[in-house]
Amino acid sequence: MKRTVRTVISLMLALAPGLAGAQGGDPGDDKTVIFAPGDPEMTAATARALARLDEFLALAEAPPSGADRFKLKVQVRDGNVTEHFWIIPFRRTEAGFVGILANQPEQVHNVVLGQNIQFTRDDISDWGYTRDGRQVGSFTVCVMFKRMSKEEVDYMRGKYGFDC
């Protein structure tokens, strides 16, 4: 069976302070974009994120002035299906990381919105944070913009500070 990779962004949840809007966020801000396994652009975006992961993790532990809303995107597998989720907040543990799932699952059924999940470095596919109101990182989101309508992209750029 061909494994479907679903990449999920829920930027309202991912970029809002805390999880206040997690249970009733505006569905218009949630966007699911499907990519085939091995998609070259998504693979390159993930590679860019992972190449700078240590730098990001160091910043998350000692944020510079004006930096906040640190998040990791991780893959969750359920049988032959993989879905990617933003984890906000997150922290390191002896075994890897733990954090709160900030997106509503659509294809996997082994996690739920708001669940505290454990994951390892190998599960990470992206990272991001906000610095002085602009997005830093979120490399996979920039790839997703190529498959979204101009209106959706303009909205996300304007509301969340994406420069890609």
XYZ file of N, CA and C in Angstrom:
492
model
N 0.850 -1.172 0.000
C 0.000 0.000 0.000
C 0.894 1.233 0.000
N 0.566 2.188 -0.861
C 1.343 3.412 -0.927
C 1.083 4.253 0.319
N 2.148 4.648 0.950
C 2.030 5.445 2.169
C 1.781 6.902 1.789
N 0.781 7.458 2.369
C 0.465 8.857 2.136
C 1.120 9.694 3.206
N 1.778 10.732 2.793
C 2.373 11.655 3.744
C 1.504 12.901 3.761
N 1.008 13.219 4.907
C 0.168 14.414 5.050
C 0.935 15.411 5.889
N 1.122 16.576 5.358
C 1.793 17.625 6.084
C 0.740 18.610 6.526
N 0.669 18.849 7.812
C -0.382 19.686 8.354
C 0.223 20.950 8.932
N -0.376 22.077 8.563
C -0.023 23.303 9.272
C -1.278 23.852 9.889
N -1.152 24.311 11.046
C -2.246 24.979 11.720
C -1.625 26.211 12.344
N -1.395 27.203 11.526
C -0.597 28.330 11.960
C -1.255 29.157 13.049
N -2.555 29.206 13.074
C -3.157 29.967 14.151
C -2.767 29.358 15.489
N -2.843 28.041 15.559
C -2.457 27.353 16.788
C -0.954 27.405 16.982
N -0.218 27.222 15.908
C 1.228 27.155 16.013
C 1.849 28.493 16.378
N 1.198 29.577 16.036
C 1.795 30.879 16.260
C 1.147 31.660 17.382
N -0.007 31.210 17.850
C -0.686 31.912 18.934
C 0.039 31.636 20.241
N 0.053 32.597 21.145
C 0.696 32.345 22.433
C -0.037 31.245 23.176
N 0.703 30.329 23.753
C 0.112 29.235 24.526
C -0.802 28.383 23.680
N -1.787 27.784 24.333
C -2.738 26.940 23.629
C -4.154 27.424 23.860
N -4.328 28.680 24.096
C -5.654 29.211 24.411
C -6.664 28.912 23.318
N -6.259 28.973 22.086
C -7.187 28.738 20.992
C -7.168 27.320 20.474
N -6.519 26.415 21.161
C -6.320 25.073 20.627
C -7.616 24.316 20.414
N -8.579 24.492 21.289
C -9.807 23.717 21.165
C -10.795 24.306 20.178
N -10.734 25.598 19.921
C -11.749 26.193 19.067
C -11.180 27.163 18.066
N -10.010 26.871 17.539
C -9.378 27.760 16.585
C -10.189 27.909 15.311
N -9.972 28.997 14.616
C -10.648 29.271 13.356
C -10.225 28.243 12.315
N -11.149 27.399 11.841
C -10.786 26.379 10.856
C -10.232 26.970 9.571
N -10.524 28.217 9.285
C -9.992 28.853 8.091
C -8.489 29.016 8.122
N -7.894 28.970 9.310
C -6.448 29.085 9.423
C -5.757 27.731 9.310
N -6.505 26.655 9.344
C -5.928 25.316 9.225
C -5.853 24.954 7.757
N -4.688 24.490 7.316
C -4.518 24.118 5.920
C -3.741 22.817 5.852
N -4.301 21.843 5.181
C -3.629 20.570 4.966
C -3.155 20.520 3.526
N -1.921 20.170 3.332
C -1.345 20.036 2.000
C -0.713 18.657 1.928
N -1.030 17.916 0.886
C -0.544 16.539 0.744
C 0.689 16.520 -0.157
N 1.715 15.809 0.298
C 2.936 15.620 -0.483
C 3.226 14.130 -0.572
N 3.687 13.698 -1.722
C 4.081 12.302 -1.899
C 5.397 12.065 -1.162
N 5.601 10.856 -0.665
C 6.891 10.550 -0.033
C 8.025 10.848 -1.006
N 9.065 11.493 -0.525
C 10.214 11.795 -1.370
C 10.049 13.017 -2.253
N 8.987 13.802 -2.064
C 8.813 15.019 -2.855
C 10.107 15.833 -2.765
N 10.728 16.191 -3.909
C 12.038 16.843 -3.863
C 12.053 18.179 -3.125
N 11.042 19.009 -3.307
C 11.030 20.305 -2.624
C 10.833 20.145 -1.117
N 9.947 19.240 -0.729
C 9.719 19.030 0.697
C 10.943 18.372 1.339
N 11.571 17.460 0.627
C 12.786 16.817 1.129
C 13.886 17.853 1.340
N 14.027 18.772 0.398
C 15.048 19.819 0.517
C 14.729 20.753 1.680
N 13.461 21.112 1.863
C 13.069 21.991 2.971
C 13.355 21.327 4.304
N 13.040 20.056 4.418
C 13.313 19.320 5.652
C 14.818 19.252 5.903
N 15.592 19.017 4.853
C 17.054 18.965 5.002
C 17.602 20.306 5.484
N 17.070 21.424 4.957
C 17.507 22.752 5.416
C 17.194 22.935 6.894
N 16.000 22.528 7.298
C 15.619 22.658 8.706
C 16.517 21.806 9.597
N 16.742 20.577 9.216
C 17.534 19.677 10.053
C 18.999 20.104 10.124
N 19.509 20.723 9.059
C 20.893 21.195 9.061
C 21.110 22.282 10.106
N 20.053 23.002 10.479
C 20.160 24.094 11.449
C 19.417 23.781 12.751
N 19.074 22.520 12.955
C 18.306 22.139 14.134
C 19.041 22.450 15.435
N 20.331 22.159 15.512
C 21.077 22.426 16.742
C 21.090 23.914 17.068
N 21.253 24.738 16.051
C 21.220 26.194 16.241
C 19.855 26.626 16.795
N 18.779 26.080 16.220
C 17.430 26.390 16.684
C 17.224 25.951 18.132
N 17.635 24.732 18.454
C 17.437 24.224 19.814
C 18.195 25.068 20.838
N 19.378 25.532 20.480
C 20.138 26.404 21.387
C 19.394 27.726 21.595
N 18.829 28.285 20.533
C 18.058 29.525 20.653
C 16.807 29.315 21.495
N 16.156 28.169 21.323
C 14.934 27.880 22.081
C 15.224 27.791 23.573
N 16.412 27.323 23.936
C 16.779 27.200 25.346
C 17.185 28.538 25.950
N 17.663 29.461 25.140
C 18.070 30.793 25.611
C 17.639 31.814 24.567
N 16.333 32.087 24.478
C 15.817 32.955 23.410
C 16.395 34.373 23.447
N 16.793 34.871 22.285
C 17.246 36.253 22.223
C 16.058 37.204 22.367
N 16.336 38.445 22.630
C 15.293 39.451 22.757
C 14.438 39.480 21.488
N 13.123 39.516 21.668
C 12.200 39.588 20.541
C 11.837 38.254 19.929
N 12.398 37.151 20.438
C 12.127 35.820 19.889
C 11.177 35.066 20.814
N 10.155 34.432 20.215
C 9.212 33.628 20.988
C 8.496 32.649 20.064
N 7.531 31.947 20.626
C 6.697 30.989 19.885
C 7.531 29.904 19.186
N 8.467 29.338 19.909
C 9.317 28.273 19.375
C 8.485 27.006 19.204
N 8.655 26.356 18.065
C 7.863 25.170 17.761
C 8.689 24.185 16.942
N 8.326 22.916 17.071
C 8.910 21.855 16.262
C 7.800 21.188 15.473
N 8.107 20.766 14.263
C 7.176 19.954 13.484
C 7.711 18.529 13.525
N 6.838 17.584 13.881
C 7.251 16.186 13.985
C 6.295 15.298 13.194
N 6.835 14.187 12.773
C 6.006 13.207 12.074
C 5.473 12.192 13.074
N 4.210 11.830 12.867
C 3.572 10.800 13.678
C 3.094 9.733 12.705
N 3.466 8.494 12.985
C 3.066 7.367 12.135
C 1.943 6.594 12.795
N 1.011 6.157 11.962
C -0.080 5.288 12.405
C -0.258 4.271 11.288
N 0.348 3.105 11.458
C 0.333 2.112 10.381
C 1.122 2.626 9.189
N 0.475 2.693 8.020
C 1.125 3.147 6.793
C 0.948 4.632 6.527
N 0.373 5.352 7.459
C 0.094 6.774 7.258
C 1.016 7.601 8.158
N 1.543 8.673 7.594
C 2.373 9.608 8.343
C 1.764 10.988 8.197
N 1.627 11.669 9.328
C 1.104 13.030 9.329
C 2.062 13.882 10.156
N 2.274 15.115 9.725
C 3.200 16.009 10.413
C 2.422 17.047 11.209
N 2.905 17.330 12.424
C 2.218 18.232 13.353
C 3.201 19.197 13.989
N 2.709 20.400 14.280
C 3.487 21.328 15.088
C 3.315 20.944 16.549
N 4.399 21.039 17.297
C 4.420 20.743 18.728
C 4.776 22.039 19.457
N 3.821 22.487 20.291
C 3.982 23.761 20.996
C 3.306 23.667 22.355
N 3.953 23.930 23.426
C 5.398 24.074 23.557
C 6.063 22.704 23.542
N 7.372 22.713 23.563
C 8.134 21.466 23.643
C 9.292 21.684 24.607
N 9.853 20.571 25.067
C 11.063 20.630 25.889
C 11.857 19.351 25.683
N 13.146 19.448 25.959
C 14.023 18.277 25.864
C 13.827 17.396 27.089
N 14.017 16.093 26.887
C 14.009 15.124 27.976
C 15.243 14.246 27.813
N 15.457 13.350 28.748
C 16.587 12.425 28.621
C 16.445 11.535 27.395
N 15.214 11.188 27.037
C 14.969 10.284 25.907
C 14.760 11.012 24.580
N 14.651 12.335 24.606
C 14.397 13.077 23.376
C 13.679 14.383 23.657
N 12.376 14.389 23.357
C 11.578 15.597 23.533
C 10.172 15.216 23.960
N 9.466 16.193 24.497
C 8.059 16.038 24.819
C 7.402 17.383 24.551
N 6.147 17.342 24.103
C 5.431 18.581 23.847
C 3.975 18.314 23.517
N 3.263 19.391 23.264
C 1.819 19.310 23.043
C 1.488 19.416 21.554
N 0.715 18.466 21.069
C 0.279 18.423 19.677
C -0.662 19.598 19.416
N -0.285 20.473 18.476
C -1.023 21.718 18.245
C -1.906 21.693 17.010
N -2.086 20.548 16.389
C -2.944 20.433 15.209
C -3.951 19.316 15.395
N -5.073 19.445 14.730
C -6.099 18.401 14.734
C -5.688 17.306 13.755
N -5.486 16.073 14.210
C -5.141 14.987 13.284
C -6.264 14.755 12.271
N -5.857 14.462 11.055
C -6.831 14.163 10.006
C -6.719 12.735 9.509
N -5.500 12.178 9.529
C -5.305 10.843 8.983
C -4.825 9.821 10.005
N -4.063 10.256 10.982
C -3.603 9.318 11.995
C -4.595 9.348 13.153
N -4.739 8.208 13.816
C -5.733 8.089 14.881
C -5.116 7.729 16.231
N -3.786 7.755 16.287
C -3.116 7.374 17.525
C -2.705 8.577 18.374
N -3.082 9.793 17.947
C -2.852 11.009 18.726
C -4.074 11.915 18.591
N -4.195 12.865 19.529
C -5.303 13.828 19.475
C -4.766 15.232 19.746
N -5.475 16.226 19.264
C -5.145 17.621 19.508
C -4.983 17.861 21.005
N -3.909 18.532 21.382
C -3.676 18.850 22.783
C -2.969 17.760 23.571
N -2.728 16.624 22.940
C -2.065 15.512 23.623
C -0.596 15.830 23.862
N -0.087 15.446 25.009
C 1.326 15.543 25.323
C 1.989 14.314 24.701
N 2.897 14.520 23.743
C 3.529 13.376 23.086
C 5.037 13.418 23.272
N 5.629 12.227 23.254
C 7.077 12.085 23.298
C 7.552 11.792 21.890
N 8.731 12.324 21.544
C 9.284 12.077 20.211
C 10.796 12.226 20.285
N 11.454 11.770 19.243
C 12.907 11.850 19.195
C 13.331 12.810 18.086
N 14.584 13.082 18.062
C 15.163 13.944 17.020
C 14.850 13.400 15.625
N 14.813 12.093 15.484
C 14.537 11.477 14.182
C 13.121 11.765 13.681
N 12.224 12.155 14.575
C 10.843 12.463 14.188
C 10.673 13.909 13.723
N 11.653 14.753 13.962
C 11.542 16.177 13.638
C 11.703 16.402 12.137
N 10.791 17.212 11.574
C 10.871 17.537 10.146
C 11.010 19.035 9.893
N 10.793 19.866 10.896
C 10.903 21.315 10.707
C 10.903 21.986 12.081
N 11.190 23.260 12.086
C 11.154 24.075 13.289
C 10.848 25.500 12.884
N 10.452 26.293 13.859
C 10.211 27.703 13.571
C 10.017 28.487 14.848
N 10.122 29.786 14.706
C 9.830 30.702 15.806
C 9.575 32.074 15.206
N 9.136 32.982 16.061
C 8.878 34.347 15.640
C 9.947 35.247 16.260
N 10.493 36.133 15.444
C 11.458 37.113 15.943
C 11.043 38.483 15.439
N 10.721 39.345 16.368
C 10.263 40.700 16.043
C 9.103 40.675 15.053
N 8.175 39.724 15.261
C 6.974 39.635 14.445
C 7.131 38.947 13.104
N 8.308 38.454 12.785
C 8.559 37.769 11.509
C 8.895 36.308 11.775
N 8.506 35.441 10.870
C 8.804 34.020 10.991
C 10.256 33.735 10.663
N 10.847 32.855 11.440
C 12.175 32.326 11.169
C 12.009 30.818 11.098
N 12.617 30.193 10.108
C 12.456 28.753 9.930
C 11.167 28.445 9.203
N 10.458 27.412 9.665
C 9.206 26.968 9.023
C 9.425 26.736 7.533
N 10.496 26.065 7.204
C 10.901 25.832 5.821
C 9.848 25.069 5.024
N 9.190 24.096 5.668
C 8.190 23.303 4.948
C 6.961 24.127 4.611
N 6.651 25.124 5.425
C 5.502 25.988 5.147
C 5.739 26.744 3.845
N 6.960 27.201 3.630
C 7.270 27.929 2.398
C 7.063 27.054 1.164
N 7.339 25.770 1.283
C 7.080 24.842 0.180
C 5.571 24.686 -0.027
N 4.833 24.607 1.062
C 3.374 24.466 0.969
C 2.734 25.658 0.278
N 3.314 26.841 0.458
C 2.755 28.028 -0.177
C 2.650 27.862 -1.689
N 3.528 27.078 -2.285
C 3.504 26.867 -3.740
C 2.270 26.099 -4.196
N 1.595 25.432 -3.256
C 0.404 24.641 -3.590
C -0.874 25.254 -3.035
N -0.766 26.425 -2.474
C -1.926 27.100 -1.902
C -2.334 28.252 -2.817
N -3.562 28.708 -2.657
C -4.029 29.828 -3.467
C -3.305 31.109 -3.056
N -3.247 32.057 -3.971
C -2.619 33.341 -3.687
C -3.278 34.001 -2.483
N -4.576 33.899 -2.383
C -5.302 34.507 -1.269
C -4.882 33.886 0.061
N -4.770 32.544 0.086
C -4.353 31.863 1.312
C -2.936 32.272 1.714
N -2.049 32.320 0.721
C -0.655 32.667 0.994
C -0.560 34.111 1.477
N -1.248 35.020 0.811
C -1.219 36.427 1.226
C -1.735 36.581 2.656
N -2.787 35.860 2.983
C -3.343 35.901 4.328
C -2.314 35.421 5.353
N -1.692 34.281 5.085
C -0.722 33.707 6.016
C 0.495 34.623 6.168
N 0.952 35.174 5.052
C 2.099 36.091 5.123
C 1.759 37.325 5.946
N 0.595 37.891 5.683
C 0.196 39.094 6.396
C -0.064 38.860 7.872
N -0.737 37.790 8.186
C -1.118 37.528 9.582
C 0.027 36.993 10.426
N 0.912 36.188 9.811
C 1.924 35.494 10.592
C 3.361 35.878 10.283
N 3.592 36.778 9.340
C 4.932 37.295 9.116
C 5.866 36.406 8.327
N 5.338 35.640 7.384
C 6.210 34.820 6.531
C 6.832 35.684 5.443
N 8.115 35.492 5.198
C 8.818 36.243 4.159
C 9.106 35.410 2.918
N 8.754 34.147 2.936
C 9.061 33.287 1.786
C 7.992 33.414 0.705
